[in-house]
Coordinates of C-alpha atoms in Angstrom, one line a residue:
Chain A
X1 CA 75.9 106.7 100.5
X2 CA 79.5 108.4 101.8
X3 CA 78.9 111.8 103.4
X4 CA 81.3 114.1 104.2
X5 CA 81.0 117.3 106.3
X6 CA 84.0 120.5 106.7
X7 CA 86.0 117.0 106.7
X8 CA 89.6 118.3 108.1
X9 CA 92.8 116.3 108.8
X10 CA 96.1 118.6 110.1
X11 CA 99.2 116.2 110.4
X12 CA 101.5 119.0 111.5
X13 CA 101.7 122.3 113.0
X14 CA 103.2 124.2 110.4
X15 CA 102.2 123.0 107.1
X16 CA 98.6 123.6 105.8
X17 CA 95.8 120.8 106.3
X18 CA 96.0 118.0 104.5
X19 CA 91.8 118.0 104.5
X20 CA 90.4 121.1 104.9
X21 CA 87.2 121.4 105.4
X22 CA 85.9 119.1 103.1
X23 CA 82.7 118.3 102.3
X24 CA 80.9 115.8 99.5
X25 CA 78.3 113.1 99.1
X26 CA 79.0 110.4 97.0
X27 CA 75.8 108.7 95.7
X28 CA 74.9 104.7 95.3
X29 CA 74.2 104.0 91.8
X30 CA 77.0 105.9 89.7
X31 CA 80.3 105.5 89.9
X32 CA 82.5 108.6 91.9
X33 CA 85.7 109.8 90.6
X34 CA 88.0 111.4 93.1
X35 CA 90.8 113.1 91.7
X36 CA 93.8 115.6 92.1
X37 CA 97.2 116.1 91.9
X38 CA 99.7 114.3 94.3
X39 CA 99.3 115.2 97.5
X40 CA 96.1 117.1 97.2
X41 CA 94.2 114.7 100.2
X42 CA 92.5 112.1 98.0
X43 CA 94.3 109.2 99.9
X44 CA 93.8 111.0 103.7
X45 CA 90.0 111.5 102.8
X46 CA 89.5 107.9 101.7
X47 CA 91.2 106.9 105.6
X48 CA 89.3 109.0 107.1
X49 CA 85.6 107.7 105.7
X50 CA 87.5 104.5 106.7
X51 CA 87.7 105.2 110.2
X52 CA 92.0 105.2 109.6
X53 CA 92.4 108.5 110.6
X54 CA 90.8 110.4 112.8
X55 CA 89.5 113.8 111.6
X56 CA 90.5 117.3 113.5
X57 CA 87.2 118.4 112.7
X58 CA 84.3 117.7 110.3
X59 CA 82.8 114.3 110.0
X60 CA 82.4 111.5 107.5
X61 CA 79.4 109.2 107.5
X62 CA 79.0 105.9 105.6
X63 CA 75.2 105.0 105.5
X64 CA 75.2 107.5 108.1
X65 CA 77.3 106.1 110.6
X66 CA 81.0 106.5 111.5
X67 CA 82.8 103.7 109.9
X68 CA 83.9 102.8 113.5
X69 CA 80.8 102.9 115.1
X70 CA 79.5 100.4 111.6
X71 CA 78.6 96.7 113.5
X72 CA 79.7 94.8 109.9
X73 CA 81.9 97.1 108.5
X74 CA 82.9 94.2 106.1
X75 CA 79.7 93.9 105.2
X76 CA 78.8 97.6 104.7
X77 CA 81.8 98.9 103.1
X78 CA 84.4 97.3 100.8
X79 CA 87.8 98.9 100.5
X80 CA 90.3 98.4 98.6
X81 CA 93.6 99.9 100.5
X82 CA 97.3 100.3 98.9
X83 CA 98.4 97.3 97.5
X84 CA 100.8 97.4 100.8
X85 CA 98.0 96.7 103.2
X86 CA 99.2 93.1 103.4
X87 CA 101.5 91.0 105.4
X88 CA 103.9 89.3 102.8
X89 CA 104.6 86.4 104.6
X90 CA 101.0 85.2 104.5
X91 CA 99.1 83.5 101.4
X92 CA 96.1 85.1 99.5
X93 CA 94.5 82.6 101.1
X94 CA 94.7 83.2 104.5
X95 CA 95.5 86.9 104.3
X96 CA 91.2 86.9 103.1
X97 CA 90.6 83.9 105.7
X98 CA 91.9 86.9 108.5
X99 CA 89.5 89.2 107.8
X100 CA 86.7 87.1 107.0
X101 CA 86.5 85.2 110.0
X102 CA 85.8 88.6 112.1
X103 CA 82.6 88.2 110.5
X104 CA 81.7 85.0 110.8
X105 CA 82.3 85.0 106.8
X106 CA 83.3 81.6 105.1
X107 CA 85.8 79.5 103.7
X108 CA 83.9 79.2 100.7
X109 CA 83.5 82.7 100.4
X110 CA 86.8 83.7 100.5
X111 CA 87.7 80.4 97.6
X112 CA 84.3 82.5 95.4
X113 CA 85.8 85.9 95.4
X114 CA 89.8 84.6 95.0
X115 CA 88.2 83.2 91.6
X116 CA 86.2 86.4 90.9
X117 CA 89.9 88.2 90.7
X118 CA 91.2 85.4 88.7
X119 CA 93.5 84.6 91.6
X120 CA 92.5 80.8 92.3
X121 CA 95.7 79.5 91.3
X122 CA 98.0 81.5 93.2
X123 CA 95.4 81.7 96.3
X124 CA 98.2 79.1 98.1
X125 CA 101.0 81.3 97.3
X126 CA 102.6 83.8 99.9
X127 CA 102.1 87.4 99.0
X128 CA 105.3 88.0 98.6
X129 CA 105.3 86.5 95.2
X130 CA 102.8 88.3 94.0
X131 CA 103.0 91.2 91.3
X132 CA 101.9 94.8 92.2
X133 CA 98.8 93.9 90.4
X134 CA 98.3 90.2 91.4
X135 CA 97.9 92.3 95.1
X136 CA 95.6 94.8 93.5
X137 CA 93.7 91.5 92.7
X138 CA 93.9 90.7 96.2
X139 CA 92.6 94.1 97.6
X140 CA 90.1 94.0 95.3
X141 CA 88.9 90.4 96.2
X142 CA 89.5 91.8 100.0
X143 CA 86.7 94.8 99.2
X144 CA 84.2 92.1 97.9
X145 CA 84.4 89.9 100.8
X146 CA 81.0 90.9 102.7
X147 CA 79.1 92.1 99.4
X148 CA 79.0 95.0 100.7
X149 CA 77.1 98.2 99.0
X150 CA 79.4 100.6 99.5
X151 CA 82.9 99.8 97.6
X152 CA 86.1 102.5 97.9
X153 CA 88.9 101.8 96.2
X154 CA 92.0 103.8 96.4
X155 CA 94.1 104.0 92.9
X156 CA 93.0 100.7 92.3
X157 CA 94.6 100.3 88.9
X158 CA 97.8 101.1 89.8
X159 CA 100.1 98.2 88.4
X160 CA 97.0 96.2 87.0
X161 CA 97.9 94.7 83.4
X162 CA 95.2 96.4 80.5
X163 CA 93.1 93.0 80.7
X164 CA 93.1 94.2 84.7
X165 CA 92.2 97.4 83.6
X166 CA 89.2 97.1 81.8
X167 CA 88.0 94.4 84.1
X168 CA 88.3 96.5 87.2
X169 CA 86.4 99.6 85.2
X170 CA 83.9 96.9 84.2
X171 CA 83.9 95.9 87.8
X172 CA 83.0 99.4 89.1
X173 CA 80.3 99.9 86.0
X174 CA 78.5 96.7 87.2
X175 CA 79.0 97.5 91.0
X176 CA 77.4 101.0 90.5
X177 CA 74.7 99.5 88.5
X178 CA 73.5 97.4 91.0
X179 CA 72.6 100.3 93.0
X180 CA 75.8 100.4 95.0
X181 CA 77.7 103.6 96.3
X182 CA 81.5 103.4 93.8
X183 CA 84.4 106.0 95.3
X184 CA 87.3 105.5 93.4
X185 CA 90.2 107.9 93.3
X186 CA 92.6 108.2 90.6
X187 CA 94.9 110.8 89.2
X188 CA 94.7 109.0 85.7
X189 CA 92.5 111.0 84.0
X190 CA 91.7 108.9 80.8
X191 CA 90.9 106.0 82.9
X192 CA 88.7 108.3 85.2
X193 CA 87.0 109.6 82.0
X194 CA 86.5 106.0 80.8
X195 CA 84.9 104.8 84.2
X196 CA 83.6 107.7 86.4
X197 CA 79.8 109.0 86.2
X198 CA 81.0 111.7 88.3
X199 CA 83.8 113.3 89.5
X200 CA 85.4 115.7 93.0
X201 CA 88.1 117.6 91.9
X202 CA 90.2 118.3 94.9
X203 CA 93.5 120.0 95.2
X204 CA 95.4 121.3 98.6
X205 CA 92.5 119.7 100.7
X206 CA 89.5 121.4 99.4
X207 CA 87.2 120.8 97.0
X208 CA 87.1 122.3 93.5
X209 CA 84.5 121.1 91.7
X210 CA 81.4 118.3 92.2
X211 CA 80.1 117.4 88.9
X212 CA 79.0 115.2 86.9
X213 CA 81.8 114.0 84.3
X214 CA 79.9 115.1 81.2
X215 CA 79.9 118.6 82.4
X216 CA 83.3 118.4 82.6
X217 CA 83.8 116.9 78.8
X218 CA 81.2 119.2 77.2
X219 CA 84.0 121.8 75.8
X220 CA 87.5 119.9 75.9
X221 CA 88.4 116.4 76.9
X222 CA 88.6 115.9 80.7
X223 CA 92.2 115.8 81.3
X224 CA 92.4 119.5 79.8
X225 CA 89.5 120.5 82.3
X226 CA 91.3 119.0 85.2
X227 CA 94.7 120.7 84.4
X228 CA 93.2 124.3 84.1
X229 CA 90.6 123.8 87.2
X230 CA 94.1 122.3 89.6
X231 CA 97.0 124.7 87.8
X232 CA 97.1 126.7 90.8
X233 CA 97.0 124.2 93.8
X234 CA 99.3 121.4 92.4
X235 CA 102.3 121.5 95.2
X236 CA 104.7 119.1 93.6
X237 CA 104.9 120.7 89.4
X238 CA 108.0 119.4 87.1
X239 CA 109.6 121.8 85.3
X240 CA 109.4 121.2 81.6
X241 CA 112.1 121.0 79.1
X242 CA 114.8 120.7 82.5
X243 CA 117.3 118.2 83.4
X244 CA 118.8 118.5 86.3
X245 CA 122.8 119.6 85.5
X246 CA 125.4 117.0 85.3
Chain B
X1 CA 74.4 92.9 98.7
X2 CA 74.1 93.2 102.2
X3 CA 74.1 96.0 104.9
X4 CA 75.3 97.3 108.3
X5 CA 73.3 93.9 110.0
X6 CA 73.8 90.4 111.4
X7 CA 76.9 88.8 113.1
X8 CA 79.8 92.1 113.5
X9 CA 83.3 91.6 114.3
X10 CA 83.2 92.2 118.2
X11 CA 85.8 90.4 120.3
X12 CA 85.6 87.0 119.4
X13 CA 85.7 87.9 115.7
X14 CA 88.9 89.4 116.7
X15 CA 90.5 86.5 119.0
X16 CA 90.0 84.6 116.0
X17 CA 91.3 86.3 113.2
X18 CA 94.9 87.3 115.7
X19 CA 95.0 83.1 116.0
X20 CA 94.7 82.7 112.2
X21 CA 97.0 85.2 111.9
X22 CA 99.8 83.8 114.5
X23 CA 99.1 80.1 112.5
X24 CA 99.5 81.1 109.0
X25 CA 102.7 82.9 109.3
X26 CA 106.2 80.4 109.4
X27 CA 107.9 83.3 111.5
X28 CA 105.5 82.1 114.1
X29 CA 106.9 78.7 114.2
X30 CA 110.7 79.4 113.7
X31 CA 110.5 81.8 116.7
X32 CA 108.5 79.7 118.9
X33 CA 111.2 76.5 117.7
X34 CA 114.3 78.7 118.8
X35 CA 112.9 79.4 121.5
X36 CA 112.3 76.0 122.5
X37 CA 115.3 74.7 121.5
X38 CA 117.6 76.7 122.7
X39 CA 116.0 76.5 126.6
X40 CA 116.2 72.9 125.8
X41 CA 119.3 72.6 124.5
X42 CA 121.4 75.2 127.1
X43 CA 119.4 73.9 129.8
X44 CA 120.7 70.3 129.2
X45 CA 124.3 71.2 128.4
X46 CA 124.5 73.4 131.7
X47 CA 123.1 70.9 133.8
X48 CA 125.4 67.8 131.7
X49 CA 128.3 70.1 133.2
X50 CA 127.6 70.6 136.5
X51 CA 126.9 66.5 137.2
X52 CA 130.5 66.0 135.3
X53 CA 132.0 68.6 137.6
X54 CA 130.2 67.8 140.6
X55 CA 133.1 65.5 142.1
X56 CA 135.6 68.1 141.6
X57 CA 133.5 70.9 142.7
X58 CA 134.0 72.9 146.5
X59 CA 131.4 72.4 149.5
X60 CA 130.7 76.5 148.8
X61 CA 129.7 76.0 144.5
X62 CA 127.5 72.8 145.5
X63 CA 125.7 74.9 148.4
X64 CA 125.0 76.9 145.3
X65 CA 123.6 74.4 143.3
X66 CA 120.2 74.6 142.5
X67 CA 118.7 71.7 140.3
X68 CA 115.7 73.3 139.5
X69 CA 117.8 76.3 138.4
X70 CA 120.3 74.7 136.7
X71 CA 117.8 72.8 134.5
X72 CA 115.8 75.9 133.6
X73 CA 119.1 77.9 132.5
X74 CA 118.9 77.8 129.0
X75 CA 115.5 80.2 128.8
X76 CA 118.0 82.9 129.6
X77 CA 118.3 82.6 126.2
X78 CA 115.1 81.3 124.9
X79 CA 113.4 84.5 126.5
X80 CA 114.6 86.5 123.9
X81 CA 112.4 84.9 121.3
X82 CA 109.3 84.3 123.6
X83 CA 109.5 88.3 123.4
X84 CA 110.2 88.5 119.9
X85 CA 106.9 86.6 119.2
X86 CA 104.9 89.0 120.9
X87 CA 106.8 92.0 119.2
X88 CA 106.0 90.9 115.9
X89 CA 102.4 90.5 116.7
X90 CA 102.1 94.4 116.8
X91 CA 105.3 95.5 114.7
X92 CA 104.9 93.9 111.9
X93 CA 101.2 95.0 111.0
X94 CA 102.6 98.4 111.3
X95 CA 105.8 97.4 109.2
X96 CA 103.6 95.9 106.4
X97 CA 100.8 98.2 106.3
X98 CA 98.7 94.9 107.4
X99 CA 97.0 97.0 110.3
X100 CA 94.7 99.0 107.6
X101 CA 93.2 95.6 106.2
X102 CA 93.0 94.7 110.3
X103 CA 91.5 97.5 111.3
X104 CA 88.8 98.5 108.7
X105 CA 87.6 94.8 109.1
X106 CA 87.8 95.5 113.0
X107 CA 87.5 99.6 113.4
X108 CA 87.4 98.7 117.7
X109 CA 91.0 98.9 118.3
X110 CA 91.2 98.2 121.9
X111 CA 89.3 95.1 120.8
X112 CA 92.5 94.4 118.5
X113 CA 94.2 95.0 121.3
X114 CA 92.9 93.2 123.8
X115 CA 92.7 89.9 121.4
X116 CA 96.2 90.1 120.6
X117 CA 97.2 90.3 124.4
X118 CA 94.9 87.5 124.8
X119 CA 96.4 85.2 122.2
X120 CA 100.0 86.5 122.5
X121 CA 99.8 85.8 126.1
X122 CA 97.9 82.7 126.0
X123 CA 100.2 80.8 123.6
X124 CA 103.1 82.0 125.3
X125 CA 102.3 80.8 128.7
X126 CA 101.3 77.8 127.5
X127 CA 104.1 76.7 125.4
X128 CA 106.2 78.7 128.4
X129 CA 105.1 76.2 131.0
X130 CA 105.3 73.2 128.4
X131 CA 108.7 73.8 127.6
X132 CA 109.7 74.7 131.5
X133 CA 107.9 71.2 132.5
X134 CA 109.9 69.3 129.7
X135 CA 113.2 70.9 130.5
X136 CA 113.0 70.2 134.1
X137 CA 112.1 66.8 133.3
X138 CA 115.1 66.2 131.6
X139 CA 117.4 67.7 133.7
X140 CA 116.0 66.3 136.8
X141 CA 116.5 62.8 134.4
X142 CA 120.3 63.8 133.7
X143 CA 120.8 64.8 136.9
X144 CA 119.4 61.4 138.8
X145 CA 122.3 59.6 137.9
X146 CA 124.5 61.6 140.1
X147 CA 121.4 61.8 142.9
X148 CA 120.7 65.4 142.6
X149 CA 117.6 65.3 141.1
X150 CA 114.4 67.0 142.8
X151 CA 111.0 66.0 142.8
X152 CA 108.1 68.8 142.4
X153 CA 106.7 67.1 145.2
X154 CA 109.8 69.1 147.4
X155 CA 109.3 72.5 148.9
X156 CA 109.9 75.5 145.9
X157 CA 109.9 73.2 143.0
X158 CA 106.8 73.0 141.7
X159 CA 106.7 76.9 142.2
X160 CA 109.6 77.5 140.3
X161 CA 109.1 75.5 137.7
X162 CA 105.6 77.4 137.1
X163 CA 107.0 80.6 137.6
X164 CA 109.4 80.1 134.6
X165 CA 107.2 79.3 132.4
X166 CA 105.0 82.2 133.7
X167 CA 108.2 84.1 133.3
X168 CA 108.2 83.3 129.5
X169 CA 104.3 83.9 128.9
X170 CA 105.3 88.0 130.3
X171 CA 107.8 88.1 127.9
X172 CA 105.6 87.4 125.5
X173 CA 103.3 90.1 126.5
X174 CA 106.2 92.3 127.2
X175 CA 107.2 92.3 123.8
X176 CA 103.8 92.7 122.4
X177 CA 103.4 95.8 124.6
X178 CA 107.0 97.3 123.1
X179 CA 106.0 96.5 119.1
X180 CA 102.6 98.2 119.8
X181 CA 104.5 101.3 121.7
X182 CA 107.2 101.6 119.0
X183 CA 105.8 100.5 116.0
X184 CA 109.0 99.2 114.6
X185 CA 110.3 95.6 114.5
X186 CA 114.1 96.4 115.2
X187 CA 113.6 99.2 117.3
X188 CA 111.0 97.2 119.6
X189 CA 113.8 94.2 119.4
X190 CA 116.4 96.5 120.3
X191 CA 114.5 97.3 123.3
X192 CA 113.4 94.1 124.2
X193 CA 117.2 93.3 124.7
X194 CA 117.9 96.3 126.8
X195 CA 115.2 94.8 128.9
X196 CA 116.5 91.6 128.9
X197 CA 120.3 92.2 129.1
X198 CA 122.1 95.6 129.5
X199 CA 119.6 96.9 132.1
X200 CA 121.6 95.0 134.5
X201 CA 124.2 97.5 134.4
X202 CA 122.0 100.2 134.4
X203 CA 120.8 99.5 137.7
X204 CA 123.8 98.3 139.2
X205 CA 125.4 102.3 138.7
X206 CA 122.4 102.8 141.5
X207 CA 123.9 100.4 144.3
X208 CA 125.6 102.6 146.3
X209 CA 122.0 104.6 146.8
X210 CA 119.7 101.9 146.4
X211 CA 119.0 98.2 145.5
X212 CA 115.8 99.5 144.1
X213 CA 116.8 99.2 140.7
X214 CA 118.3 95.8 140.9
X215 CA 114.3 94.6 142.3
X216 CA 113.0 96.3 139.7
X217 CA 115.0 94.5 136.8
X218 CA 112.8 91.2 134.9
X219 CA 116.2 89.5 134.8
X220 CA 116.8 89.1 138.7
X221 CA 112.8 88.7 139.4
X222 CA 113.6 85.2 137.2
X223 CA 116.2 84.6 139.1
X224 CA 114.7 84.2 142.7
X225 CA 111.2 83.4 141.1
X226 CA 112.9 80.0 138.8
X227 CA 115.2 78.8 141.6
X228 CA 113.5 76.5 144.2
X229 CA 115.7 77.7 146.8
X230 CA 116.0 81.8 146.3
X231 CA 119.6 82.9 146.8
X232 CA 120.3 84.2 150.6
X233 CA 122.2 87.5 151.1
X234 CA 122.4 88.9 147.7
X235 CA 121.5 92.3 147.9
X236 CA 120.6 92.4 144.3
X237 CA 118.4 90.2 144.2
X238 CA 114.6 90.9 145.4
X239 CA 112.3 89.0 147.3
X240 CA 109.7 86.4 146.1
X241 CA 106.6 88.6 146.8
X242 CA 109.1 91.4 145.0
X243 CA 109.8 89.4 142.1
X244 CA 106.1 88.0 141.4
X245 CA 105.5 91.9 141.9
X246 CA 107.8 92.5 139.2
X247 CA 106.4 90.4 136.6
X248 CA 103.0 91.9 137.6
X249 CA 104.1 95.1 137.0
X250 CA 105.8 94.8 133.5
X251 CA 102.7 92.7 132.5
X252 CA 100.3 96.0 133.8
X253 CA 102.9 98.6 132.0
X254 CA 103.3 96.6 128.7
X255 CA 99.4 96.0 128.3
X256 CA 98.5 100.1 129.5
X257 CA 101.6 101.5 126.9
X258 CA 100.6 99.3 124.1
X259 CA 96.8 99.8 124.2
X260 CA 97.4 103.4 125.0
X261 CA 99.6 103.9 121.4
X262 CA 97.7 101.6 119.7
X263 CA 94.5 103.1 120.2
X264 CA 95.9 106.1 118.1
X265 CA 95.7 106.4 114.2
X266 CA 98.1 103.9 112.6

């Protein structure tokens, strides 16, 4: 279980919070949808359940602990971080063999979980030849390492080929139906409607609605919901019909 | 699935995943080969010229001569890249977003800290006084045919020749101090070198106040601490106990700085 409480992250002065005052709990067993327009905190919330960043104020507990104060976080809490969370120069190989080793975790661990993501045959190959989603692959593979029963992933099917895509989503659905806690953000809505049980709307930091997704669907499809409930909070709009002038 | 129990991360975990890193990167090996190679190579060339020259040369340059110097010469150079390993220990997991992976599998970051210090420094004392033995060796070799050699069993020698290789190791831990502080490859490079090199200058537009600066610089602490016999009257130049001092002091600064910045969000 993820908790968090009047969670609130400032990164300067001036500008408004990034996080403000926050607060959620993301249950084991169903699989969370976090979601808003760009900019709106999804990524800064996800670092700072991660122990990343450091909140100004407000808390967030993983199985009720701090994720720095965790004794295995590897084996507590699975993340899957930007695909750029990666030195390029190393291999898949031993990029997983870094992390595991911290926790006493296996070579043949790391080899099981490589062939889970369907990345056995490149595990020898440096990073930097990987695709965007070969190192969503990766990240995911990372996440798995310690079998842990709480799994966030942050826009984890960004770059991922459709066979990725529905493996992932089946990922998650099987994840969350062994009982474990899923946070996933997103800001594609059909894939959230496709894979989340439930879903936190955010927008400018703060929460604007905790529900669960069918509540969202009863009237008009999800992507319609999620337009009207974030019209007034999306900070970075298009304007439609405009080119810019030659 | 498992749960917040059993073996955590701690500091070993950590020493061992900064040596997997160091071993599975080929930047790792180039830098610690150039750095080899060129104190090897300059160390042998400078010492080949001074035995050619040596009949030619005036009783005031061979008072000068130092053979323990001489051979060690070419890690003026080689330096350089002893520091550049340890910057790239701390630069580059901010450069490549790496240190999120590092630190959500190991949230202690003055544990990170500490166990890169630990390896950074480690490896580059040891390969340090490896490659200071080797190039002494050699030149000492070259330099028997002319019957200038020294033994370590003579006064100084075997303390110089330690020292630079101790030398190297801090510039090792220097540099990993500088990419934790900075946070940026070629800004914590570009630093490095102005440590190295152009703070020389800097201190010299202090002479006609105080030699202060001139003790203070890593550059002249090498000198005095890599010679066997430290170079009388030379103003610039600091004392033995000064220069160890010195390299005591950057060590201190480099590991406080660093752990101080990268104890803060990444």
């Amino acid at each position: 279980m993820i908790t968090a409480a009047h969670l609130t992250k400032r990164f300067t002065r001036k500008r408004r919070p990034a996080v403000d005052d926050l607060s959620f709990t993301v249950s084991p067993g169903r699989v969370t949808g976090l979601v808003g327009p760009n900019g709106s905190g999804k990524s800064t919330t996800m670092r700072m359940i991660l122990g990343l960043d450091t909140p100004d104020a407000g808390r967030a507990l993983v199985g009720g602990r701090r994720y720095r104060e965790l004794r295995c976080p590897l084996r507590t809490v699975g993340a899957v971080l930007d695909a750029g969370a990666v030195h390029p120069g190393r291999s898949a190989r031993d990029h997983l063999r870094c992390l595991a080793v911290t926790h006493g975790i296996g070579v043949r661990r790391v080899d099981d979980v490589l062939a889970v993501v369907g990345l056995a045959d490149a595990a020898r190959a440096r990073i930097r030849t990987y695709s965007l989603g070969m190192r969503q692959r990766l990240g995911v593979a990372a996440a798995l390492l310690g079998d842990p029963a709480v799994l966030v992933l942050d826009e984890p099917v960004n770059g991922l080929d459709p066979e990725g895509v529905r493996w992932i989503r089946g990922l998650m659905r099987d994840l969350a139906s062994e009982g474990r806690t899923v946070l996933v953000s997103s800001h594609l809505m059909s894939e959230m409607a496709q894979t989340a049980d439930h879903v936190l709307v955010i927008g400018r930091g703060r929460l604007l609605a905790d529900a669960p997704l069918a509540e969202f669907t009863r009237d008009e499809p999800f992507e319609d919901a999620y337009l009207r409930l974030t019209a007034d909070v999306a900070d970075h709009r298009t304007c439609p019909g405009r080119t810019p002038a030659p | 699935m498992t749960t917040d129990a059993g073996r955590g991360p701690g500091f070993r975990g950590a020493v061992a995943a900064e040596l997997l890193k160091l071993r599975s990167l080929r930047s790792t090996y180039l830098t610690l080969a150039f750095a080899v190679a060129t104190g090897l190579v300059f160390g042998i060339t400078d010492t080949a010229s001074t035995a050619r020259h040596w009949a030619t040369m005036t009783a005031a340059e061979r008072a000068d001569f130092d053979p323990v110097g001489t051979s060690l010469n070419g890690y003026e150079f080689g330096l350089l890249a002893f520091g550049v390993l340890g910057v790239l220990a701390a630069s580059s997991e901010y450069g490549t977003g790496q240190i999120r992976a590092t630190l959500t599998a190991v949230p202690d970051r003055a544990a990170v800290f500490a166990a890169k210090a630990l390896v950074v420094g480690g490896l580059g004392l040891l390969l340090g006084e490896a490659a200071a033995f080797t190039s002494f060796g050699l030149g000492q070799w070259m330099l028997a045919r002319e019957h200038l050699d020294a033994s370590l069993t003579e006064p100084g020698v075997l303390r110089a020749v330690v020292c630079a290789g101790l030398y190297l190791g801090v510039m090792a831990v220097v540099g990993l101090g500088l990419g934790a502080l900075i946070r940026h490859t070629a800004g914590a490079i570009g630093a490095l070198f102005a440590l190295a090199y152009p703070a020389y200058a800097a201190a010299r537009s202090f002479e006609s106040w105080t030699y202060l600066p001139d003790h203070l610089l890593l550059s002249n602490a090498a000198t005095v601490l890599a010679q066997a016999h430290p170079p009388e009257a030379q103003p610039r130049v600091p004392g033995l106990e000064f220069a160890l001092f010195d390299l005591a002091l950057y060590t201190a600064a480099a590991l406080v700085l660093g752990a101080w910045r990268f104890r803060r969000d990444p």
